[in-house]
Coordinates of C-alpha atoms in Angstrom, one line a residue:
M1 CA -29.6 -37.7 -25.5
T2 CA -26.3 -38.4 -23.8
T3 CA -24.1 -37.0 -21.2
T4 CA -21.2 -34.9 -22.5
L5 CA -17.6 -34.6 -21.2
E6 CA -18.3 -30.9 -20.7
E7 CA -21.3 -31.7 -18.4
I8 CA -19.2 -34.1 -16.4
R9 CA -16.4 -31.4 -16.0
S10 CA -19.1 -28.8 -14.8
A11 CA -20.4 -31.5 -12.3
A12 CA -16.8 -32.0 -10.9
D13 CA -16.7 -28.2 -10.3
R14 CA -20.0 -28.2 -8.4
L15 CA -19.0 -31.2 -6.5
R16 CA -16.0 -29.6 -4.9
G17 CA -16.4 -29.4 -1.2
Q18 CA -19.8 -31.3 -1.3
I19 CA -18.5 -34.8 -1.4
V20 CA -15.3 -36.8 -0.6
R21 CA -12.5 -36.5 -3.0
T22 CA -11.7 -40.1 -2.7
P23 CA -8.3 -41.6 -2.9
L24 CA -6.8 -44.0 -5.5
V25 CA -4.7 -46.4 -3.5
R26 CA -2.2 -49.0 -4.9
A27 CA -3.1 -52.6 -3.6
G28 CA 0.2 -53.9 -2.9
R29 CA -0.4 -57.3 -1.7
L30 CA -3.2 -58.0 -4.2
S31 CA -1.0 -56.8 -7.0
E32 CA 1.7 -59.3 -6.0
Q33 CA -0.8 -62.1 -5.9
L34 CA -2.6 -61.3 -9.2
G35 CA 0.5 -60.2 -11.1
C36 CA -0.6 -56.7 -12.2
E37 CA -0.3 -53.3 -10.8
L38 CA -3.5 -52.9 -9.2
F39 CA -5.1 -49.5 -7.8
L40 CA -8.4 -49.3 -6.1
K41 CA -10.7 -46.2 -6.3
L42 CA -12.2 -46.0 -2.9
E43 CA -15.8 -44.8 -3.4
N44 CA -16.6 -46.7 -0.2
L45 CA -15.2 -43.7 1.7
Q46 CA -18.0 -41.3 0.6
H47 CA -20.1 -40.0 3.5
T48 CA -22.9 -42.4 2.6
G49 CA -20.5 -45.4 1.8
S50 CA -21.0 -45.2 -2.1
F51 CA -20.4 -43.3 -5.3
K52 CA -24.1 -42.4 -5.3
D53 CA -23.5 -39.2 -3.5
R54 CA -22.1 -37.7 -6.7
G55 CA -25.0 -38.2 -9.1
A56 CA -27.6 -37.5 -6.3
Y57 CA -26.1 -34.1 -5.6
I58 CA -25.9 -33.1 -9.3
R59 CA -29.5 -34.1 -9.9
L60 CA -30.9 -32.4 -7.0
T61 CA -29.1 -29.2 -7.5
N62 CA -30.6 -29.0 -11.0
L63 CA -34.2 -29.1 -9.7
S64 CA -36.3 -26.0 -10.3
K65 CA -37.3 -24.0 -7.2
D66 CA -40.8 -25.3 -7.6
E67 CA -39.6 -29.1 -8.0
A68 CA -37.3 -28.5 -4.9
K69 CA -40.3 -27.1 -2.8
R70 CA -42.6 -29.9 -3.8
G71 CA -40.1 -32.7 -3.0
V72 CA -38.4 -35.7 -4.7
I73 CA -38.8 -39.4 -4.5
A74 CA -36.5 -42.1 -5.3
M75 CA -36.5 -45.9 -5.3
S76 CA -33.6 -47.8 -3.9
A77 CA -32.5 -50.8 -2.0
G78 CA -29.8 -48.8 -0.1
N79 CA -27.1 -46.7 -1.7
H80 CA -29.1 -44.5 -4.1
A81 CA -31.5 -44.0 -1.3
Q82 CA -28.9 -42.8 1.1
G83 CA -27.2 -40.5 -1.5
V84 CA -30.6 -38.9 -2.3
A85 CA -31.7 -38.6 1.4
Y86 CA -28.4 -37.2 2.5
H87 CA -28.1 -34.4 0.0
A88 CA -31.9 -33.7 0.1
Q89 CA -31.4 -33.0 3.9
R90 CA -28.6 -30.7 3.4
L91 CA -30.3 -28.8 0.6
G92 CA -33.7 -28.6 2.5
I93 CA -35.5 -30.7 -0.1
P94 CA -38.3 -33.2 1.3
A95 CA -37.4 -36.6 0.3
T96 CA -39.5 -39.8 0.2
I97 CA -37.7 -43.1 -0.4
V98 CA -39.2 -46.2 -1.6
M99 CA -37.3 -49.3 -0.6
P100 CA -38.3 -52.9 -1.0
E101 CA -39.4 -55.1 1.7
F102 CA -36.1 -57.1 1.6
A103 CA -33.9 -54.1 2.0
P104 CA -31.3 -54.6 5.0
F105 CA -32.3 -53.1 8.2
S106 CA -29.1 -51.2 8.6
K107 CA -29.5 -49.5 5.1
V108 CA -33.2 -48.7 5.8
E109 CA -32.3 -47.0 9.3
R110 CA -29.2 -45.0 7.8
T111 CA -31.5 -43.6 5.2
R112 CA -34.2 -42.8 7.7
A113 CA -31.4 -41.0 9.9
F114 CA -31.0 -38.5 6.9
G115 CA -34.5 -37.3 7.4
A116 CA -36.3 -39.0 4.5
R117 CA -39.7 -40.5 4.7
I118 CA -39.2 -44.1 4.2
L119 CA -41.9 -46.3 2.5
Q120 CA -41.2 -50.1 2.3
T121 CA -43.2 -51.9 -0.3
G122 CA -42.6 -54.5 -2.9
D123 CA -40.9 -57.9 -2.9
T124 CA -38.8 -57.0 -6.0
L125 CA -37.0 -53.8 -7.1
D126 CA -39.4 -53.5 -10.0
A127 CA -42.4 -53.7 -7.7
S128 CA -40.9 -50.9 -5.5
A129 CA -40.2 -48.8 -8.6
E130 CA -43.7 -49.2 -9.7
A131 CA -44.9 -47.9 -6.4
A132 CA -42.4 -45.0 -6.5
Y133 CA -43.8 -43.8 -9.8
Q134 CA -47.3 -44.1 -8.7
I135 CA -46.7 -42.1 -5.5
A136 CA -44.6 -39.6 -7.5
E137 CA -47.8 -38.9 -9.7
E138 CA -50.1 -38.8 -6.8
E139 CA -48.2 -36.5 -4.7
N140 CA -46.6 -34.3 -7.5
L141 CA -43.0 -35.5 -6.7
T142 CA -40.0 -35.4 -8.9
F143 CA -38.7 -38.9 -9.5
V144 CA -34.8 -39.2 -9.0
H145 CA -33.7 -42.0 -11.3
P146 CA -30.9 -44.1 -9.8
F147 CA -28.9 -44.3 -13.2
D148 CA -31.0 -43.4 -16.4
D149 CA -30.5 -39.7 -16.1
T150 CA -28.1 -37.4 -17.7
D151 CA -27.5 -35.5 -14.5
V152 CA -26.9 -38.6 -12.5
I153 CA -24.5 -40.0 -15.2
A154 CA -22.6 -36.6 -15.2
G155 CA -22.1 -36.8 -11.3
Q156 CA -20.9 -40.4 -11.5
G157 CA -18.6 -39.6 -14.4
T158 CA -16.5 -37.5 -12.2
V159 CA -15.1 -40.6 -10.7
G160 CA -13.4 -41.1 -14.0
L161 CA -11.9 -37.6 -14.0
E162 CA -10.3 -38.3 -10.5
I163 CA -8.9 -41.6 -11.8
L164 CA -7.1 -40.1 -14.7
E165 CA -5.8 -37.2 -12.6
D166 CA -4.2 -39.7 -10.2
C167 CA -3.3 -42.5 -12.7
P168 CA -3.1 -41.1 -16.1
D169 CA -1.4 -44.1 -17.8
V170 CA -3.9 -46.5 -16.6
E171 CA -4.4 -49.4 -19.0
A172 CA -7.7 -50.9 -17.9
I173 CA -10.6 -49.7 -15.5
I174 CA -12.9 -52.2 -14.2
V175 CA -16.3 -50.7 -13.1
P176 CA -19.3 -52.7 -11.7
I177 CA -22.5 -52.4 -13.9
G178 CA -26.1 -52.5 -12.3
G179 CA -28.1 -50.0 -14.2
G180 CA -24.9 -48.5 -15.8
G181 CA -24.7 -45.0 -14.7
L182 CA -21.4 -45.2 -13.1
M183 CA -19.8 -47.0 -16.1
S184 CA -21.4 -44.7 -18.6
G185 CA -19.8 -41.7 -16.9
V186 CA -16.4 -43.2 -16.3
A187 CA -16.3 -44.6 -19.9
T188 CA -17.2 -41.2 -21.4
V189 CA -14.3 -39.6 -19.5
A190 CA -11.6 -42.4 -19.9
K191 CA -12.4 -43.1 -23.7
D192 CA -12.1 -39.3 -24.6
A193 CA -8.8 -39.0 -22.7
N194 CA -7.3 -42.2 -24.1
P195 CA -9.2 -44.5 -26.6
S196 CA -6.9 -47.4 -25.9
V197 CA -7.9 -47.6 -22.3
Q198 CA -9.8 -50.9 -21.9
M199 CA -13.1 -50.5 -20.1
I200 CA -14.3 -53.6 -18.5
G201 CA -17.7 -53.7 -16.7
V202 CA -18.6 -56.5 -14.3
E203 CA -22.0 -58.1 -13.6
S204 CA -23.1 -61.0 -11.3
E205 CA -24.0 -64.2 -12.9
L206 CA -27.4 -63.9 -11.4
F207 CA -28.2 -60.5 -13.1
P208 CA -26.2 -60.1 -16.4
S209 CA -28.9 -57.7 -17.6
M210 CA -26.8 -55.1 -19.4
S211 CA -24.6 -57.9 -21.0
D212 CA -27.9 -59.7 -22.0
S213 CA -29.4 -56.5 -23.4
I214 CA -26.4 -55.7 -25.6
K215 CA -26.0 -59.2 -26.9
G216 CA -29.6 -59.7 -27.3
V217 CA -29.7 -63.0 -25.1
K218 CA -31.6 -64.0 -22.0
T219 CA -29.3 -65.8 -19.5
M220 CA -30.4 -63.9 -16.3
T221 CA -31.9 -66.1 -13.6
G222 CA -32.1 -63.7 -10.7
G223 CA -32.0 -64.6 -7.1
Q224 CA -30.3 -63.5 -3.8
S225 CA -27.0 -62.0 -4.9
L226 CA -24.3 -60.8 -2.6
A227 CA -23.9 -57.9 -5.1
D228 CA -27.4 -56.5 -4.3
G229 CA -26.1 -53.0 -5.5
I230 CA -26.0 -54.3 -9.1
A231 CA -28.7 -56.7 -9.0
V232 CA -30.7 -55.0 -11.8
K233 CA -33.2 -56.7 -13.9
V234 CA -33.7 -53.9 -16.5
P235 CA -30.7 -51.7 -17.4
G236 CA -31.1 -48.0 -18.4
K237 CA -31.7 -47.0 -22.0
L238 CA -29.3 -44.1 -21.8
T239 CA -26.6 -46.1 -20.1
R240 CA -27.1 -49.0 -22.5
A241 CA -26.4 -46.9 -25.5
I242 CA -23.2 -45.5 -24.0
I243 CA -21.9 -48.8 -22.7
D244 CA -22.6 -50.5 -26.0
K245 CA -20.5 -47.9 -27.7
L246 CA -17.4 -47.4 -25.2
V247 CA -17.1 -50.4 -23.1
D248 CA -14.8 -53.2 -24.5
D249 CA -16.2 -56.1 -22.5
I250 CA -18.5 -57.1 -19.7
A251 CA -17.2 -59.8 -17.3
I252 CA -19.8 -62.0 -15.6
V253 CA -18.7 -63.2 -12.2
A254 CA -19.8 -65.9 -10.0
E255 CA -21.3 -65.3 -6.4
S256 CA -18.4 -67.5 -5.1
D257 CA -15.8 -64.9 -6.6
I258 CA -17.7 -62.0 -5.2
E259 CA -17.6 -63.7 -1.7
S260 CA -13.9 -64.4 -2.1
A261 CA -13.2 -60.7 -3.3
I262 CA -14.9 -59.2 -0.2
Q263 CA -12.8 -61.6 1.9
R264 CA -9.5 -60.7 0.2
L265 CA -10.1 -56.9 0.4
A266 CA -10.8 -57.1 4.1
E267 CA -7.8 -59.4 4.8
E268 CA -5.2 -58.3 2.2
Q269 CA -6.0 -54.6 1.9
K270 CA -7.9 -53.9 5.1
L271 CA -10.9 -52.6 3.2
I272 CA -14.6 -53.1 3.7
A273 CA -16.6 -53.5 0.5
E274 CA -20.0 -54.6 -0.2
G275 CA -20.7 -57.2 -2.8
A276 CA -21.1 -54.8 -5.7
G277 CA -18.0 -52.8 -4.5
A278 CA -15.9 -56.0 -4.6
A279 CA -17.1 -57.0 -8.1
G280 CA -14.3 -55.5 -9.8
V281 CA -11.8 -57.5 -7.7
A282 CA -13.9 -60.5 -8.2
A283 CA -13.2 -60.2 -12.0
L284 CA -9.5 -60.0 -11.4
L285 CA -9.7 -63.1 -9.1
A286 CA -11.6 -65.0 -11.7
N287 CA -9.2 -64.4 -14.6
P288 CA -5.9 -62.9 -13.4
K289 CA -4.2 -63.7 -16.7
R290 CA -6.3 -61.2 -18.6
F291 CA -4.8 -58.4 -16.5
A292 CA -1.2 -59.8 -15.8
G293 CA 1.5 -57.2 -16.3
R294 CA -1.0 -54.3 -16.8
K295 CA -1.7 -51.1 -14.7
V296 CA -5.4 -51.7 -13.7
V297 CA -7.9 -49.5 -11.6
A298 CA -10.8 -51.2 -9.9
V299 CA -13.6 -49.1 -8.7
I300 CA -14.6 -50.0 -5.2
C301 CA -18.2 -48.4 -5.6
G302 CA -19.5 -49.2 -2.1
G303 CA -18.9 -50.3 1.3
N304 CA -22.5 -50.6 2.8
I305 CA -22.4 -54.4 3.8
D306 CA -24.5 -55.8 6.6
L307 CA -22.1 -56.7 9.5
K308 CA -23.8 -60.1 10.1
L309 CA -23.3 -60.8 6.4
L310 CA -19.6 -59.7 6.5
S311 CA -19.0 -61.8 9.6
S312 CA -20.6 -64.8 7.8
I313 CA -18.4 -64.2 4.6
L314 CA -15.0 -63.9 6.7
T315 CA -15.8 -66.9 8.6
R316 CA -16.5 -69.0 5.6
G317 CA -13.4 -67.7 4.2
L318 CA -11.4 -69.0 7.1
I319 CA -13.0 -72.4 6.6
R320 CA -12.3 -72.4 2.9
D321 CA -8.6 -71.7 3.7
G322 CA -8.4 -74.4 6.3
R323 CA -7.8 -71.7 9.1
M324 CA -11.0 -72.8 10.8
V325 CA -12.2 -76.3 11.0
R326 CA -15.1 -78.3 12.7
L327 CA -14.2 -81.9 13.6
R328 CA -16.3 -84.7 15.0
I329 CA -14.4 -87.0 17.2
G330 CA -15.7 -90.4 18.5
I331 CA -14.8 -91.2 22.0
I332 CA -15.6 -93.6 24.9
D333 CA -17.8 -92.0 27.4
R334 CA -15.5 -91.9 30.5
P335 CA -13.8 -89.4 32.7
G336 CA -10.5 -87.8 31.4
V337 CA -11.3 -88.2 27.6
L338 CA -12.1 -84.7 26.8
A339 CA -8.9 -83.6 28.7
R340 CA -7.0 -86.1 26.5
I341 CA -8.4 -84.6 23.3
A342 CA -7.7 -81.2 24.4
S343 CA -4.0 -82.3 25.2
L344 CA -3.6 -83.8 21.8
I345 CA -5.0 -80.8 20.0
G346 CA -2.9 -78.4 21.9
K347 CA 0.2 -80.2 21.1
T348 CA -0.5 -79.7 17.4
G349 CA -0.6 -76.0 17.9
S350 CA -4.1 -75.5 17.1
N351 CA -6.6 -73.6 19.3
I352 CA -10.0 -74.8 20.4
I353 CA -12.8 -72.3 19.9
E354 CA -16.0 -74.3 20.8
V355 CA -16.7 -77.8 22.0
Y356 CA -20.1 -79.6 21.6
H357 CA -20.4 -82.7 23.7
Q358 CA -23.6 -84.7 22.9
R359 CA -24.4 -88.2 24.5
L360 CA -28.3 -88.4 23.9
F361 CA -29.1 -87.8 20.1
Y362 CA -26.3 -89.1 18.1
D363 CA -26.6 -92.4 16.6
V364 CA -23.8 -94.0 18.7
P365 CA -23.7 -96.8 21.3
A366 CA -24.7 -96.0 24.7
K367 CA -21.1 -96.1 26.2
Q368 CA -19.8 -94.0 23.4
A369 CA -20.3 -90.4 22.5
E370 CA -19.2 -88.0 19.8
V371 CA -17.5 -84.5 20.5
D372 CA -17.5 -81.7 17.8
V373 CA -14.7 -79.3 18.1
V374 CA -14.2 -75.9 16.3
L375 CA -10.7 -75.2 15.9
E376 CA -8.3 -72.4 14.6
T377 CA -5.7 -73.7 12.4
R378 CA -2.8 -72.4 10.2
N379 CA -4.0 -74.0 7.0
S380 CA -5.3 -77.2 5.4
E381 CA -2.1 -79.2 6.0
H382 CA -2.3 -78.2 9.7
V383 CA -5.8 -79.6 9.8
G384 CA -4.4 -82.9 8.4
E385 CA -1.8 -83.0 11.2
V386 CA -4.5 -82.6 13.8
V387 CA -6.8 -85.3 12.2
S388 CA -3.7 -87.7 12.0
S389 CA -2.7 -87.0 15.7
L390 CA -6.3 -87.8 16.9
K391 CA -6.5 -90.9 14.8
A392 CA -3.2 -92.2 15.9
D393 CA -4.3 -92.0 19.5
G394 CA -7.4 -94.1 18.8
F395 CA -10.0 -91.4 18.2
P396 CA -12.0 -91.6 14.9
T397 CA -12.2 -88.3 13.6
R398 CA -13.8 -86.8 10.5
I399 CA -14.0 -83.2 9.2
L400 CA -17.4 -81.5 9.0
S401 CA -16.3 -78.3 7.5
D402 CA -16.3 -77.9 3.7
I403 CA -12.8 -76.9 3.1
S404 CA -9.8 -78.0 1.0
A405 CA -8.6 -80.2 3.7
Q406 CA -11.5 -82.7 3.1
G407 CA -9.0 -85.1 1.7
T408 CA -7.3 -85.6 5.0
Q409 CA -10.4 -87.5 6.4

């Protein structure tokens, strides 16, 4: 059993006016930097922040009257949960969502705000899924699978129809893969329209479950991935068959590339993407030569990232780029020294953000002290200028931040 092109087109008709018809935008600055013509499909602009709105609506509207009356249950760490809860509320269908214990508070509360009953249980997604299936049987609820369902795949496939409407001459489409529902639908549409379109999936190096399944290997280690939306241990059976047939390759990206992609999308394109949503751009950053000179679409499949995590990623990006640095400066503990340091730093054009002055607990002589300063700087070369200026005035200085300017110590 597979999802047909006719079912995807029918789903598109039914979705009109029910979801956001998301834009396909040219990523000008990233295109210049990566050497390709890059377009971004902004599914992070859906009402619940991800493409999951599409498949959830199609699945729920295909319920029988009896099934709709009894209610549905879904298992998800966030995006599928919100899609099901949102449309269930709109359609008057009782919804129960099982979420793992580690699900971000923000996603839990957004799902609860859509009127769903939330049950948090399980220290893994698999454990949560087991609980959801058990509750579904006990309470006679209909289980709404996040990806291994023909209705869900049909809904997600409408992303592909919109991409081809907006960019019919696309040469490569990059789609993140978790369970494979989105890629299955998009690949079905794209390969029918133009078999030469290259379909590239993307998985995190911690959870290459679809790639492993197709290749018959076991490389998955698991762990805490930034791309929790595609951190799937067991891919779908329906989706595996479609992806094995239609997808040209699956790129495996490092967590560091995903982190850089989130930062670059925010800084260069002013777009907020979660880890899974940025995975396509991560694949481009990891191997730009592969896509050089080509017209490429990357699906930004979601934007539901925790703000504390986003803040941390952006700050770490500044440190990596040498635009924020923490220095430890040795001083003689006497009046006027801090003012002297501030003056030297100011003359270099850098800006002091924070100062930590500690006499008691550092391993330094009693009449000396160490001062830690956090600075805003232009780049790693500018950091080197600051360090050289302080050392030239007699202040031993070392860089504590892990940035490319380490060589200036």
